[in-house]
Amino acid sequence: MPVSGLPPYDDSNIFARILRGEIPSKTVYEDEWALAFHDINPQAPVHVLIIPKGKYCSFADFSAQASEAEIVGFTRAVGMVARQLGLETPGYRLLANLGEHGGQDVPHYHVHLFGGRPLGRMVARE
Ligand code: AMP
């Protein structure tokens, strides 16, 4: 069941298609809970997307509906990807966009992992 007020999961979204192997991606990590791959339009020297394997539209959906095992598994996978990419010491940024104000384009929950240079302010001033 989707979270009240949010649209249902759309199986044709591009990350669902990547999970099904219909569209290629540059995989950097995969386990039971998560898939991580390079963003096609990187905004930093390292820009990786980490997505849960379950069908969740957004962080709101995932945080409310995912099992504890999925939440723990996904969270550990995010940490693992950052560690494996050598980003822990220089540091990195995690970002999850949600909805219109958050600027979410792809309706499958994903975390952006940015690194490889000092990343500046948290949110650009408009
Ligand atoms: P968001 O605005 O948070 O929904 O971010 C979606 C991200 O997905 C953007 O940074 C896109 O560059 C990225 N993206 C879209 N299509 C692909 C793809 N086929 N492979 C990798 N990244 C993609």
PDB file of N, CA and C and ligand atoms in Angstrom, residues 14-15 18 23-25 37-41 47 49 97 103-106 110 112, ligand 1:
ATOM      1  N   ILE A  14      12.429   4.424 -14.456  1.00  0.00           N
ATOM      2  CA  ILE A  14      13.724   4.014 -15.033  1.00  0.00           C
ATOM      3  C   ILE A  14      14.553   3.166 -14.061  1.00  0.00           C
ATOM      4  N   PHE A  15      14.423   3.401 -12.770  1.00  0.00           N
ATOM      5  CA  PHE A  15      15.221   2.598 -11.830  1.00  0.00           C
ATOM      6  C   PHE A  15      14.619   1.200 -11.666  1.00  0.00           C
ATOM      7  N   ILE A  18      16.116  -0.550 -14.494  1.00  0.00           N
ATOM      8  CA  ILE A  18      17.520  -0.914 -14.217  1.00  0.00           C
ATOM      9  C   ILE A  18      17.553  -2.145 -13.309  1.00  0.00           C
ATOM     10  N   ILE A  23      17.633  -1.975 -18.613  1.00  0.00           N
ATOM     11  CA  ILE A  23      18.468  -0.828 -18.989  1.00  0.00           C
ATOM     12  C   ILE A  23      19.811  -1.028 -18.285  1.00  0.00           C
ATOM     13  N   PRO A  24      20.916  -0.804 -19.002  1.00  0.00           N
ATOM     14  CA  PRO A  24      22.221  -0.996 -18.353  1.00  0.00           C
ATOM     15  C   PRO A  24      22.532   0.107 -17.349  1.00  0.00           C
ATOM     16  N   SER A  25      23.357  -0.223 -16.389  1.00  0.00           N
ATOM     17  CA  SER A  25      23.859   0.790 -15.464  1.00  0.00           C
ATOM     18  C   SER A  25      25.282   0.409 -15.097  1.00  0.00           C
ATOM     19  N   PHE A  37      24.804   2.465  -8.424  1.00  0.00           N
ATOM     20  CA  PHE A  37      25.353   2.653  -9.772  1.00  0.00           C
ATOM     21  C   PHE A  37      25.662   4.128  -9.983  1.00  0.00           C
ATOM     22  N   HIS A  38      26.538   4.403 -10.958  1.00  0.00           N
ATOM     23  CA  HIS A  38      26.936   5.779 -11.232  1.00  0.00           C
ATOM     24  C   HIS A  38      25.782   6.562 -11.853  1.00  0.00           C
ATOM     25  N   ASP A  39      25.599   7.792 -11.383  1.00  0.00           N
ATOM     26  CA  ASP A  39      24.595   8.667 -11.994  1.00  0.00           C
ATOM     27  C   ASP A  39      25.013   8.984 -13.427  1.00  0.00           C
ATOM     28  N   ILE A  40      24.029   8.996 -14.305  1.00  0.00           N
ATOM     29  CA  ILE A  40      24.307   9.222 -15.731  1.00  0.00           C
ATOM     30  C   ILE A  40      24.721  10.672 -16.009  1.00  0.00           C
ATOM     31  N   ASN A  41      24.401  11.572 -15.078  1.00  0.00           N
ATOM     32  CA  ASN A  41      24.701  12.995 -15.250  1.00  0.00           C
ATOM     33  C   ASN A  41      25.362  13.512 -13.968  1.00  0.00           C
ATOM     34  N   HIS A  47      29.514  10.553  -8.071  1.00  0.00           N
ATOM     35  CA  HIS A  47      28.055  10.730  -7.924  1.00  0.00           C
ATOM     36  C   HIS A  47      27.411   9.375  -8.193  1.00  0.00           C
ATOM     37  N   LEU A  49      24.206   6.627  -7.226  1.00  0.00           N
ATOM     38  CA  LEU A  49      22.835   6.479  -6.743  1.00  0.00           C
ATOM     39  C   LEU A  49      22.715   5.118  -6.073  1.00  0.00           C
ATOM     40  N   ASN A  97      16.045  13.382  -2.661  1.00  0.00           N
ATOM     41  CA  ASN A  97      15.021  14.331  -3.086  1.00  0.00           C
ATOM     42  C   ASN A  97      13.650  13.682  -2.950  1.00  0.00           C
ATOM     43  N   GLY A 103      12.489  18.195  -5.706  1.00  0.00           N
ATOM     44  CA  GLY A 103      13.053  18.008  -7.042  1.00  0.00           C
ATOM     45  C   GLY A 103      13.274  16.556  -7.417  1.00  0.00           C
ATOM     46  N   GLN A 104      12.409  15.665  -6.908  1.00  0.00           N
ATOM     47  CA  GLN A 104      12.556  14.248  -7.259  1.00  0.00           C
ATOM     48  C   GLN A 104      12.011  13.999  -8.658  1.00  0.00           C
ATOM     49  N   ASP A 105      12.881  13.434  -9.526  1.00  0.00           N
ATOM     50  CA  ASP A 105      12.455  13.123 -10.893  1.00  0.00           C
ATOM     51  C   ASP A 105      12.066  11.662 -11.064  1.00  0.00           C
ATOM     52  N   VAL A 106      12.816  10.778 -10.436  1.00  0.00           N
ATOM     53  CA  VAL A 106      12.570   9.341 -10.636  1.00  0.00           C
ATOM     54  C   VAL A 106      11.830   8.794  -9.412  1.00  0.00           C
ATOM     55  N   HIS A 110      15.720   6.757  -3.907  1.00  0.00           N
ATOM     56  CA  HIS A 110      17.157   6.668  -4.155  1.00  0.00           C
ATOM     57  C   HIS A 110      17.890   7.691  -3.311  1.00  0.00           C
ATOM     58  N   HIS A 112      21.368   9.873  -3.289  1.00  0.00           N
ATOM     59  CA  HIS A 112      22.537  10.339  -4.041  1.00  0.00           C
ATOM     60  C   HIS A 112      23.731  10.349  -3.093  1.00  0.00           C
TER      61      HIS A 112
HETATM   62  P1  AMP B   1      16.228  12.817  -8.641  1.00  0.00           P
HETATM   63  O1  AMP B   1      16.066  14.186  -9.212  1.00  0.00           O
HETATM   64  O2  AMP B   1      16.607  12.834  -7.191  1.00  0.00           O
HETATM   65  O3  AMP B   1      15.003  11.941  -8.903  1.00  0.00           O
HETATM   66  O4  AMP B   1      17.466  12.171  -9.354  1.00  0.00           O
HETATM   67  C1  AMP B   1      17.382  11.299 -10.429  1.00  0.00           C
HETATM   68  C2  AMP B   1      18.801  11.058 -10.903  1.00  0.00           C
HETATM   69  O5  AMP B   1      18.777   9.929 -11.751  1.00  0.00           O
HETATM   70  C3  AMP B   1      19.418  12.208 -11.695  1.00  0.00           C
HETATM   71  O6  AMP B   1      20.607  12.634 -11.029  1.00  0.00           O
HETATM   72  C4  AMP B   1      19.708  11.587 -13.067  1.00  0.00           C
HETATM   73  O7  AMP B   1      20.905  12.066 -13.633  1.00  0.00           O
HETATM   74  C5  AMP B   1      19.777  10.108 -12.733  1.00  0.00           C
HETATM   75  N1  AMP B   1      19.469   9.202 -13.823  1.00  0.00           N
HETATM   76  C6  AMP B   1      18.412   9.230 -14.657  1.00  0.00           C
HETATM   77  N2  AMP B   1      18.447   8.198 -15.495  1.00  0.00           N
HETATM   78  C7  AMP B   1      19.545   7.473 -15.188  1.00  0.00           C
HETATM   79  C8  AMP B   1      20.131   6.285 -15.698  1.00  0.00           C
HETATM   80  N3  AMP B   1      19.598   5.596 -16.723  1.00  0.00           N
HETATM   81  N4  AMP B   1      21.282   5.826 -15.129  1.00  0.00           N
HETATM   82  C9  AMP B   1      21.837   6.510 -14.109  1.00  0.00           C
HETATM   83  N5  AMP B   1      21.330   7.623 -13.581  1.00  0.00           N
HETATM   84  C10 AMP B   1      20.203   8.112 -14.108  1.00  0.00           C
END
